[in-house]
Amino acid sequence: MRKLLYAGMIMIGLLASGCGSAEEPNAAKPAAADEHLTEPSETPYESGSATPEPGTPASPTSSVMATPTGPAKVDVAQTSLGTILVGTEGRTLYLFTEDKKDKSTCSAACAAAWPPALTLGTPQAGTGVNASMLGTLKREDGATQITYNKHPLYYYAKDQKAGDTAGQDVKDFSGEWYAVTPEGKKAKH
């Protein structure tokens, strides 16, 4: 009888600790309530935010954030900015004015908003890309980032598809961001 009473008290305690009403501000949400956070949304990053918002375009499942499975290819494309460098899925590649030659200064929240262009092995030059300007650097996390004319290259989370250039002339993370020309310079408006 004592064992049954003890087991009953444990069950009541467990049930009471796991229950909460919707009015309780600190009540735990079931895991299923957060499933929508992995779905893409139209809510972009606030520029320079320390914490990415749920469902941002450059989530870890985005092709620009995916771990490379081979050498990345850098191509050129005609955009509203003229001829510029593009990477995965024809997405615009950018340089960051705060970077030092062959050294990335963009990590953590910066790298979430401006994903580094990564490669596995030597990047490949498409037509119009100067192969001698292509290079790589090792990031703090061990990943290999593509460089062009010694500038580390990045994508922009707000760019959704090929041809988007929303990152052009953006002031973010204490520096400026520009699309890159085949000559290895900042693209002009």
mmCIF file of C-alpha atoms in Angstrom:
data_model
loop_
_atom_site.group_PDB
_atom_site.id
_atom_site.type_symbol
_atom_site.label_atom_id
_atom_site.label_comp_id
_atom_site.label_asym_id
_atom_site.label_seq_id
_atom_site.Cartn_x
_atom_site.Cartn_y
_atom_site.Cartn_z
ATOM 1 C CA MET A 1 0.000 0.000 0.000
ATOM 2 C CA ARG A 2 2.814 2.362 0.884
ATOM 3 C CA LYS A 3 4.490 1.748 -2.507
ATOM 4 C CA LEU A 4 1.248 2.485 -4.327
ATOM 5 C CA LEU A 5 0.759 5.714 -2.381
ATOM 6 C CA TYR A 6 4.376 6.745 -3.066
ATOM 7 C CA ALA A 7 4.021 6.018 -6.821
ATOM 8 C CA GLY A 8 0.777 8.014 -6.911
ATOM 9 C CA MET A 9 2.420 11.025 -5.292
ATOM 10 C CA ILE A 10 5.287 10.901 -7.801
ATOM 11 C CA MET A 11 2.838 10.792 -10.706
ATOM 12 C CA ILE A 12 0.864 13.746 -9.339
ATOM 13 C CA GLY A 13 4.107 15.700 -8.895
ATOM 14 C CA LEU A 14 5.224 14.928 -12.437
ATOM 15 C CA LEU A 15 1.868 15.843 -13.902
ATOM 16 C CA ALA A 16 1.738 19.092 -11.933
ATOM 17 C CA SER A 17 5.240 20.138 -12.995
ATOM 18 C CA GLY A 18 4.502 19.437 -16.665
ATOM 19 C CA CYS A 19 1.224 21.326 -16.769
ATOM 20 C CA GLY A 20 0.786 25.038 -17.301
ATOM 21 C CA SER A 21 -2.002 27.226 -18.525
ATOM 22 C CA ALA A 22 -1.872 29.453 -21.604
ATOM 23 C CA GLU A 23 -2.066 32.505 -19.315
ATOM 24 C CA GLU A 24 1.253 31.692 -17.656
ATOM 25 C CA PRO A 25 3.932 33.779 -19.408
ATOM 26 C CA ASN A 26 6.715 31.355 -18.453
ATOM 27 C CA ALA A 27 4.851 28.175 -19.358
ATOM 28 C CA ALA A 28 6.911 25.874 -21.565
ATOM 29 C CA LYS A 29 5.731 25.464 -25.137
ATOM 30 C CA PRO A 30 5.629 22.012 -26.674
ATOM 31 C CA ALA A 31 8.389 21.452 -29.240
ATOM 32 C CA ALA A 32 5.828 21.163 -32.043
ATOM 33 C CA ALA A 33 4.820 24.803 -31.502
ATOM 34 C CA ASP A 34 8.219 25.922 -32.802
ATOM 35 C CA GLU A 35 8.227 23.777 -35.954
ATOM 36 C CA HIS A 36 7.217 26.751 -38.106
ATOM 37 C CA LEU A 37 10.534 28.449 -37.313
ATOM 38 C CA THR A 38 12.373 26.284 -39.832
ATOM 39 C CA GLU A 39 10.112 27.341 -42.672
ATOM 40 C CA PRO A 40 11.380 30.238 -44.818
ATOM 41 C CA SER A 41 9.589 33.489 -44.248
ATOM 42 C CA GLU A 42 9.649 36.912 -45.763
ATOM 43 C CA THR A 43 11.081 38.353 -42.548
ATOM 44 C CA PRO A 44 14.644 39.390 -43.427
ATOM 45 C CA TYR A 45 17.482 40.085 -41.016
ATOM 46 C CA GLU A 46 17.547 43.451 -39.411
ATOM 47 C CA SER A 47 20.842 44.803 -40.595
ATOM 48 C CA GLY A 48 23.548 44.310 -37.987
ATOM 49 C CA SER A 49 21.341 42.320 -35.630
ATOM 50 C CA ALA A 50 23.160 40.117 -33.177
ATOM 51 C CA THR A 51 20.582 37.328 -33.381
ATOM 52 C CA PRO A 52 19.156 36.128 -36.701
ATOM 53 C CA GLU A 53 15.370 36.075 -36.805
ATOM 54 C CA PRO A 54 13.670 32.692 -37.225
ATOM 55 C CA GLY A 55 13.109 31.639 -40.828
ATOM 56 C CA THR A 56 15.679 33.980 -42.355
ATOM 57 C CA PRO A 57 16.607 33.290 -45.974
ATOM 58 C CA ALA A 58 20.146 32.109 -45.242
ATOM 59 C CA SER A 59 19.242 29.371 -42.820
ATOM 60 C CA PRO A 60 21.607 26.411 -42.470
ATOM 61 C CA THR A 61 19.478 24.626 -45.069
ATOM 62 C CA SER A 62 20.065 27.386 -47.630
ATOM 63 C CA SER A 63 22.339 26.394 -50.494
ATOM 64 C CA VAL A 64 24.697 29.282 -49.681
ATOM 65 C CA MET A 65 25.075 27.995 -46.108
ATOM 66 C CA ALA A 66 25.432 24.338 -47.029
ATOM 67 C CA THR A 67 28.718 22.611 -46.406
ATOM 68 C CA PRO A 68 30.412 22.404 -49.798
ATOM 69 C CA THR A 69 30.774 18.955 -51.308
ATOM 70 C CA GLY A 70 33.386 19.911 -53.887
ATOM 71 C CA PRO A 71 35.138 22.842 -55.515
ATOM 72 C CA ALA A 72 32.870 25.891 -55.786
ATOM 73 C CA LYS A 73 32.559 27.663 -59.124
ATOM 74 C CA VAL A 74 32.704 31.432 -59.481
ATOM 75 C CA ASP A 75 31.033 32.890 -62.566
ATOM 76 C CA VAL A 76 30.110 36.329 -63.882
ATOM 77 C CA ALA A 77 26.627 37.651 -64.529
ATOM 78 C CA GLN A 78 25.035 40.781 -65.961
ATOM 79 C CA THR A 79 23.003 42.629 -63.328
ATOM 80 C CA SER A 80 21.715 46.134 -62.683
ATOM 81 C CA LEU A 81 25.233 46.839 -61.345
ATOM 82 C CA GLY A 82 26.911 45.670 -64.554
ATOM 83 C CA THR A 83 29.045 42.525 -64.778
ATOM 84 C CA ILE A 84 29.735 41.057 -61.332
ATOM 85 C CA LEU A 85 30.904 37.817 -59.718
ATOM 86 C CA VAL A 86 28.325 35.215 -58.739
ATOM 87 C CA GLY A 87 28.530 31.889 -56.930
ATOM 88 C CA THR A 88 26.056 29.181 -55.909
ATOM 89 C CA GLU A 89 22.806 29.347 -57.902
ATOM 90 C CA GLY A 90 24.024 32.557 -59.581
ATOM 91 C CA ARG A 91 23.862 34.471 -56.287
ATOM 92 C CA THR A 92 25.801 37.750 -56.030
ATOM 93 C CA LEU A 93 29.189 37.691 -54.283
ATOM 94 C CA TYR A 94 30.241 40.618 -52.076
ATOM 95 C CA LEU A 95 33.381 41.991 -50.426
ATOM 96 C CA PHE A 96 33.529 43.621 -46.979
ATOM 97 C CA THR A 97 35.597 46.794 -46.511
ATOM 98 C CA GLU A 98 36.577 45.818 -42.951
ATOM 99 C CA ASP A 99 38.359 42.660 -44.122
ATOM 100 C CA LYS A 100 42.102 42.738 -44.449
ATOM 101 C CA LYS A 101 43.734 41.140 -47.494
ATOM 102 C CA ASP A 102 43.212 37.379 -47.248
ATOM 103 C CA LYS A 103 41.683 37.705 -43.718
ATOM 104 C CA SER A 104 37.968 37.567 -42.906
ATOM 105 C CA THR A 105 36.712 39.710 -40.023
ATOM 106 C CA CYS A 106 33.082 38.565 -40.446
ATOM 107 C CA SER A 107 31.972 35.789 -38.079
ATOM 108 C CA ALA A 108 29.081 34.888 -35.746
ATOM 109 C CA ALA A 109 26.095 37.214 -36.373
ATOM 110 C CA CYS A 110 27.932 38.862 -39.269
ATOM 111 C CA ALA A 111 28.454 35.491 -40.999
ATOM 112 C CA ALA A 112 24.764 34.661 -40.476
ATOM 113 C CA ALA A 113 23.707 37.842 -42.298
ATOM 114 C CA TRP A 114 26.607 37.639 -44.790
ATOM 115 C CA PRO A 115 27.336 33.921 -45.323
ATOM 116 C CA PRO A 116 30.914 33.299 -46.476
ATOM 117 C CA ALA A 117 31.341 31.774 -49.942
ATOM 118 C CA LEU A 118 32.816 28.377 -49.085
ATOM 119 C CA THR A 119 34.564 25.738 -51.163
ATOM 120 C CA LEU A 120 35.968 22.270 -50.756
ATOM 121 C CA GLY A 121 39.215 22.368 -52.675
ATOM 122 C CA THR A 122 40.379 24.930 -55.213
ATOM 123 C CA PRO A 123 37.535 27.109 -56.525
ATOM 124 C CA GLN A 124 36.872 26.936 -60.260
ATOM 125 C CA ALA A 125 36.830 30.014 -62.523
ATOM 126 C CA GLY A 126 33.943 30.316 -64.944
ATOM 127 C CA THR A 127 34.076 32.265 -68.219
ATOM 128 C CA GLY A 128 35.013 35.892 -67.544
ATOM 129 C CA VAL A 129 36.567 35.161 -64.145
ATOM 130 C CA ASN A 130 40.316 35.733 -63.803
ATOM 131 C CA ALA A 131 41.521 32.375 -62.406
ATOM 132 C CA SER A 132 44.756 33.949 -61.126
ATOM 133 C CA MET A 133 42.698 36.203 -58.803
ATOM 134 C CA LEU A 134 40.848 33.271 -57.219
ATOM 135 C CA GLY A 135 42.160 31.968 -53.934
ATOM 136 C CA THR A 136 41.121 30.683 -50.537
ATOM 137 C CA LEU A 137 41.642 31.334 -46.852
ATOM 138 C CA LYS A 138 41.023 29.253 -43.747
ATOM 139 C CA ARG A 139 38.309 30.655 -41.476
ATOM 140 C CA GLU A 140 38.463 30.428 -37.675
ATOM 141 C CA ASP A 141 35.943 27.556 -37.807
ATOM 142 C CA GLY A 142 38.206 25.610 -40.194
ATOM 143 C CA ALA A 143 36.056 26.164 -43.305
ATOM 144 C CA THR A 144 37.692 27.244 -46.566
ATOM 145 C CA GLN A 145 36.422 30.591 -47.882
ATOM 146 C CA ILE A 146 36.852 31.796 -51.465
ATOM 147 C CA THR A 147 38.835 34.981 -52.087
ATOM 148 C CA TYR A 148 39.073 37.087 -55.227
ATOM 149 C CA ASN A 149 41.848 39.627 -55.673
ATOM 150 C CA LYS A 150 42.631 38.785 -52.004
ATOM 151 C CA HIS A 151 39.114 39.869 -50.866
ATOM 152 C CA PRO A 152 37.152 37.225 -48.907
ATOM 153 C CA LEU A 153 33.800 36.680 -50.668
ATOM 154 C CA TYR A 154 30.307 36.547 -49.125
ATOM 155 C CA TYR A 155 26.651 36.168 -50.031
ATOM 156 C CA TYR A 156 23.881 38.334 -48.553
ATOM 157 C CA ALA A 157 20.976 36.770 -46.648
ATOM 158 C CA LYS A 158 18.449 39.221 -48.124
ATOM 159 C CA ASP A 159 19.330 38.174 -51.685
ATOM 160 C CA GLN A 160 16.763 35.501 -52.530
ATOM 161 C CA LYS A 161 17.759 34.507 -56.067
ATOM 162 C CA ALA A 162 20.150 35.040 -58.948
ATOM 163 C CA GLY A 163 20.345 38.708 -59.974
ATOM 164 C CA ASP A 164 19.451 40.111 -56.533
ATOM 165 C CA THR A 165 21.920 42.792 -55.380
ATOM 166 C CA ALA A 166 20.324 44.001 -52.140
ATOM 167 C CA GLY A 167 23.730 43.941 -50.427
ATOM 168 C CA GLN A 168 25.275 46.577 -52.698
ATOM 169 C CA ASP A 169 26.584 49.623 -50.799
ATOM 170 C CA VAL A 170 25.106 48.406 -47.487
ATOM 171 C CA LYS A 171 26.667 49.754 -44.285
ATOM 172 C CA ASP A 172 26.624 46.871 -41.826
ATOM 173 C CA PHE A 173 28.855 45.449 -39.078
ATOM 174 C CA SER A 174 31.043 48.595 -38.997
ATOM 175 C CA GLY A 175 31.887 48.420 -42.681
ATOM 176 C CA GLU A 176 30.508 48.575 -46.202
ATOM 177 C CA TRP A 177 29.572 45.775 -48.563
ATOM 178 C CA TYR A 178 29.922 45.788 -52.357
ATOM 179 C CA ALA A 179 29.386 43.358 -55.199
ATOM 180 C CA VAL A 180 32.664 42.399 -56.867
ATOM 181 C CA THR A 181 33.583 43.044 -60.518
ATOM 182 C CA PRO A 182 35.623 40.570 -62.614
ATOM 183 C CA GLU A 183 38.522 43.038 -62.159
ATOM 184 C CA GLY A 184 38.367 42.391 -58.388
ATOM 185 C CA LYS A 185 37.033 45.851 -57.509
ATOM 186 C CA LYS A 186 33.861 47.213 -55.891
ATOM 187 C CA ALA A 187 30.915 47.382 -58.275
ATOM 188 C CA LYS A 188 29.527 50.892 -58.803
ATOM 189 C CA HIS A 189 25.843 51.782 -58.852
#
